[in-house]
XYZ file of C-alpha atoms in Angstrom:
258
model
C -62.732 -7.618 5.358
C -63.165 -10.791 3.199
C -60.968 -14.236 3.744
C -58.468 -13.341 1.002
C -58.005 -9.462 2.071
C -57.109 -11.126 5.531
C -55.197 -13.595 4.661
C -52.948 -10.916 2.705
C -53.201 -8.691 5.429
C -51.726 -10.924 7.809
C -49.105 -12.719 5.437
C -47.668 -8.862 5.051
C -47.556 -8.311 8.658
C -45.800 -11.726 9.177
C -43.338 -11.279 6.593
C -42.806 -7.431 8.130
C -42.120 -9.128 11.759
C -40.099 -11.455 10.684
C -37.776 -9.180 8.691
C -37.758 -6.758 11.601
C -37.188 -9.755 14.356
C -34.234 -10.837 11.631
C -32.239 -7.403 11.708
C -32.511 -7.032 15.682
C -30.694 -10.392 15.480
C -28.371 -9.636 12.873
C -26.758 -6.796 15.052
C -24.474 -7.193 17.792
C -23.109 -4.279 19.466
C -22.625 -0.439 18.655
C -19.619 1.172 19.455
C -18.789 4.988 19.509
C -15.390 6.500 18.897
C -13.988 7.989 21.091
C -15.544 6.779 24.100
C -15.681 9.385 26.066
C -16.084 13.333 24.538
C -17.813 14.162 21.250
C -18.293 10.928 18.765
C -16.302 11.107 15.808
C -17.282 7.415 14.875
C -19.995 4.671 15.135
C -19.529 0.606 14.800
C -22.449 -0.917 14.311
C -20.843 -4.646 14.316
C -22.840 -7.651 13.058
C -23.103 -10.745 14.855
C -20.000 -13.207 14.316
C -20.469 -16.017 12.140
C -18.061 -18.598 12.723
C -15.704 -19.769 9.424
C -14.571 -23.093 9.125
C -10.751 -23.797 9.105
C -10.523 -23.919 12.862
C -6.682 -24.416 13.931
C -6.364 -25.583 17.591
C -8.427 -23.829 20.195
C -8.741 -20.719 17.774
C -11.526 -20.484 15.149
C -12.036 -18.000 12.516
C -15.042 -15.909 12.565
C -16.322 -12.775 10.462
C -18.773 -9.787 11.114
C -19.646 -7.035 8.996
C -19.023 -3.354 9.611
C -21.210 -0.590 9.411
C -18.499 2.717 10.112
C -20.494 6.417 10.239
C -18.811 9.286 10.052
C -20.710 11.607 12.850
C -18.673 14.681 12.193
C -18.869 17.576 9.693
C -15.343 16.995 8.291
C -14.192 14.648 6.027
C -11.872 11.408 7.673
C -9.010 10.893 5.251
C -8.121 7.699 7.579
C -8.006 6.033 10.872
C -7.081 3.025 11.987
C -8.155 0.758 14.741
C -7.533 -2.595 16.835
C -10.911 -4.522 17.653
C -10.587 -6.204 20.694
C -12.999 -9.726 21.373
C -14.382 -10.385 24.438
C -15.967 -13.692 25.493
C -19.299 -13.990 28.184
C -16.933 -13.674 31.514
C -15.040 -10.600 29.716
C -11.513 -12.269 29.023
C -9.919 -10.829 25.910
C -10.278 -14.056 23.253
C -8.655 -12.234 20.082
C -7.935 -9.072 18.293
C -8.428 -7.638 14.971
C -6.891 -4.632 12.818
C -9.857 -1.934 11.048
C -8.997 0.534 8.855
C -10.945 3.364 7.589
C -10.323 5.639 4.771
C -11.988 8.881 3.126
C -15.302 9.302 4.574
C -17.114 11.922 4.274
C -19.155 13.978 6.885
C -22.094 11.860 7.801
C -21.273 8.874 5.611
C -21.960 5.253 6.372
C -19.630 2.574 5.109
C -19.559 -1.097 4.965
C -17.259 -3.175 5.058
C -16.175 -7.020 6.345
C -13.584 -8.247 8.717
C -11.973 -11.444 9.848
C -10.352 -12.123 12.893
C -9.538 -15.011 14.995
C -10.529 -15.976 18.588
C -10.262 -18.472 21.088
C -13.790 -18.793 22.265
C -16.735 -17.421 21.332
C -17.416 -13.530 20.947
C -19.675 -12.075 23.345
C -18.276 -8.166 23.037
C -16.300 -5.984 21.301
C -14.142 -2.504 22.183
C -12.219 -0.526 20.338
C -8.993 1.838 20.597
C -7.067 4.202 18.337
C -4.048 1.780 16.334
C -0.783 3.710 17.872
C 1.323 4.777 15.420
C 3.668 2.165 14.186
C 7.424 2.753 14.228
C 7.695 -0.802 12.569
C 9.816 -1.332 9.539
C 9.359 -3.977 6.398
C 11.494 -4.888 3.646
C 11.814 -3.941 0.433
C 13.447 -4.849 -2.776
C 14.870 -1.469 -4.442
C 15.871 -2.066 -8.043
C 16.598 0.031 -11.458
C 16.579 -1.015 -15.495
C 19.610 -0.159 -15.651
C 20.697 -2.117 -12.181
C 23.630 -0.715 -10.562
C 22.382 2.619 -9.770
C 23.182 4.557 -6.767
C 20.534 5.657 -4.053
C 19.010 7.618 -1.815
C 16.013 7.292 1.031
C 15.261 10.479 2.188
C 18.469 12.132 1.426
C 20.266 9.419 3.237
C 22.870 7.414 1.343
C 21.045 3.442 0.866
C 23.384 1.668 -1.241
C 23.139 0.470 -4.846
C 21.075 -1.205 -6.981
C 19.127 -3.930 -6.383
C 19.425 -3.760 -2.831
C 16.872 -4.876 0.192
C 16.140 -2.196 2.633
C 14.085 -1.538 6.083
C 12.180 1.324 5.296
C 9.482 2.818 7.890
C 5.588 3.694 7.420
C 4.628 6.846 5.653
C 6.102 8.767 2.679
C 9.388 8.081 1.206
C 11.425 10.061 -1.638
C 13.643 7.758 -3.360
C 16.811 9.206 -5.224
C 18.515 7.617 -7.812
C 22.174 8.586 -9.926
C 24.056 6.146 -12.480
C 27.196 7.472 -14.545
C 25.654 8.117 -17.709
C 22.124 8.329 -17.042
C 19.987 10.922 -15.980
C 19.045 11.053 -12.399
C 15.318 11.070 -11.002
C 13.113 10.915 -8.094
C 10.439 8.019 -6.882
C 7.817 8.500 -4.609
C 6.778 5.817 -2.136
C 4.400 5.666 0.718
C 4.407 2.565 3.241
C 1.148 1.959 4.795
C 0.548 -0.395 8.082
C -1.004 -3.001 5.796
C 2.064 -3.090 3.847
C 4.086 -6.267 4.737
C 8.030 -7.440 3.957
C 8.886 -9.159 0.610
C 7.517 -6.423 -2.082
C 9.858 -4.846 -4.608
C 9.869 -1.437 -6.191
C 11.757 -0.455 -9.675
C 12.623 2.690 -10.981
C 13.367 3.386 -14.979
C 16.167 5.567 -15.527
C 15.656 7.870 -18.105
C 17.569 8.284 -21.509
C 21.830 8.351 -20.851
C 23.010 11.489 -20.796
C 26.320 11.106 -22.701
C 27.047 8.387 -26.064
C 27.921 5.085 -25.416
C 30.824 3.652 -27.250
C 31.365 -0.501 -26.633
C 34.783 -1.942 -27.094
C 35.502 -5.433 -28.218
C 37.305 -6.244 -24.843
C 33.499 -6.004 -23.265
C 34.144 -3.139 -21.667
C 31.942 0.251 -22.177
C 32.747 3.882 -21.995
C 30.311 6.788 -21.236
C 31.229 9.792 -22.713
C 31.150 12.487 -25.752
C 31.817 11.412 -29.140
C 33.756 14.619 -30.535
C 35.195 12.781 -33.399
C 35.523 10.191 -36.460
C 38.265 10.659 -38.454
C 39.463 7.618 -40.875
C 40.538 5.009 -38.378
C 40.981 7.473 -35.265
C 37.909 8.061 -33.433
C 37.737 10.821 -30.355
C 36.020 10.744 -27.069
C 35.793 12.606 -24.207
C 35.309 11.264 -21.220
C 35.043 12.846 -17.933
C 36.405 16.122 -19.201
C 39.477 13.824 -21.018
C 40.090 13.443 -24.477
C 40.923 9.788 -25.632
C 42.199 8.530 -29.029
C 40.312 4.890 -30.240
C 41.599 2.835 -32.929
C 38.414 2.323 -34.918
C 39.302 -1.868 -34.676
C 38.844 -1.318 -31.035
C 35.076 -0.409 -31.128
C 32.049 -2.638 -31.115
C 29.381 -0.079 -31.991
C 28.667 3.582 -30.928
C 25.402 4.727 -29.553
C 24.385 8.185 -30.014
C 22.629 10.144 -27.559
C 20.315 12.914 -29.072
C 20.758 16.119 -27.227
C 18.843 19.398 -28.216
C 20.087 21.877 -30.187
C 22.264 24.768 -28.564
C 20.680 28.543 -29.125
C 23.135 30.865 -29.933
């Protein structure tokens, strides 16, 4: 083998230590899901690397995930609190992890932050219970005004703040004059208080006729006859004085089959 052969020989082997001597570093602990039974789940968790922005005794560190999916079924979504150990084993800090829609025998990565009071030496892991914990929400409608419903129950009208719980939500909403609809919403744990929702109302279901005095009625122009002008109005016929109207608005309604 000549000089230069050897010298590349040796450079390559280097450079392959190093690299290999660099990733045993890099990782800090594995952790399997559940612990005891059949793995669903393995953490492979990088080692922490501290942030700076330290606030008191707590600092902020990150690590990065590497979640597999060790079954033969799809995970739609779990969810997980990441508890920090430091060398003599007292709890320094916590963390939230959520996974979602891995499939069988998939790795993910991901990163996470979390804040602890010393430095991490471990890690474990347990199943997030299922939160019962409500946030607030802003409900609205264009028009406002609107009454509605969360889940059949009776929530007020619009724009209102509510306390709604995690998970799926059917919002119902009915204004005189408009036509009614539905709104999906789902609340997930990483949802937090202060957002706002609004729902469009479609097309009014009856004309609109605006008086002078402000006021508006809802209704069913029947009809327009010099300075007379009839409307019906919850099942009652009124006479108008044409003087007495701002403008009309007509509402176009589909032809009737005879």
């Amino acid at each position: 083998m000549t000089d230069l052969s050897s010298k590349l020989f040796f450079a390559v082997l280097l450079v392959g230590w190093a690299s290999s001597l660099n990733a045993k570093e890099q990782k800090f602990q594995v952790v399997s899901w559940p612990e005891s039974g059949q793995p669903v789940l393995t953490f492979t968790f990088s080692r922490f690397k501290e942030l700076g922005g330290a606030s008191g005794k707590e600092r902020t560190y990150t690590t990065d995930v590497t979640a597999k999916n060790l079954s033969s079924k799809r995970i739609a979504g779990a969810a997980f609190l990441l508890y920090v150990f430091d060398k003599d084993k007292a709890r320094i800090g916590e963390g939230y992890m959520n996974v979602t829609d891995i499939a069988a025998n998939e790795t993910v990565k991901f990163q996470m932050t979390l804040r602890a009071s010393g430095t991490p030496s471990s890690v474990s892991l347990s199943a997030a219970p299922s939160e019962s914990r409500t946030i607030s929400i802003t409900v609205n409608s264009v028009p406002q005004g609107a009454a509605f419903k969360v889940d059949g129950r009776e929530a007020g009208t619009t724009p209102k703040m509510i306390e709604i719980g995690n998970g799926k939500h059917i919002l119902e909403f009915v204004k005189e004059g408009f036509n009614s609809g539905t709104f999906p919403l789902e609340i997930t744990p990483h949802d937090v208080s202060g957002g706002s929702i609004s729902y469009e109302l479609g097309n009014s279901a009856h004309d609109t006729i605006e008086l002078r005095d402000g006021s508006v009625l809802a209704g069913d122009l029947v009809s327009v006859q010099g300075m007379q002008v009839e409307v019906r109005v919850g099942g009652n016929t009124q006479t108008l004085d044409r003087n007495q109207i701002r403008r009309i608005l007509l509402t176009e309604r589909s032809p009737v089959s005879n």
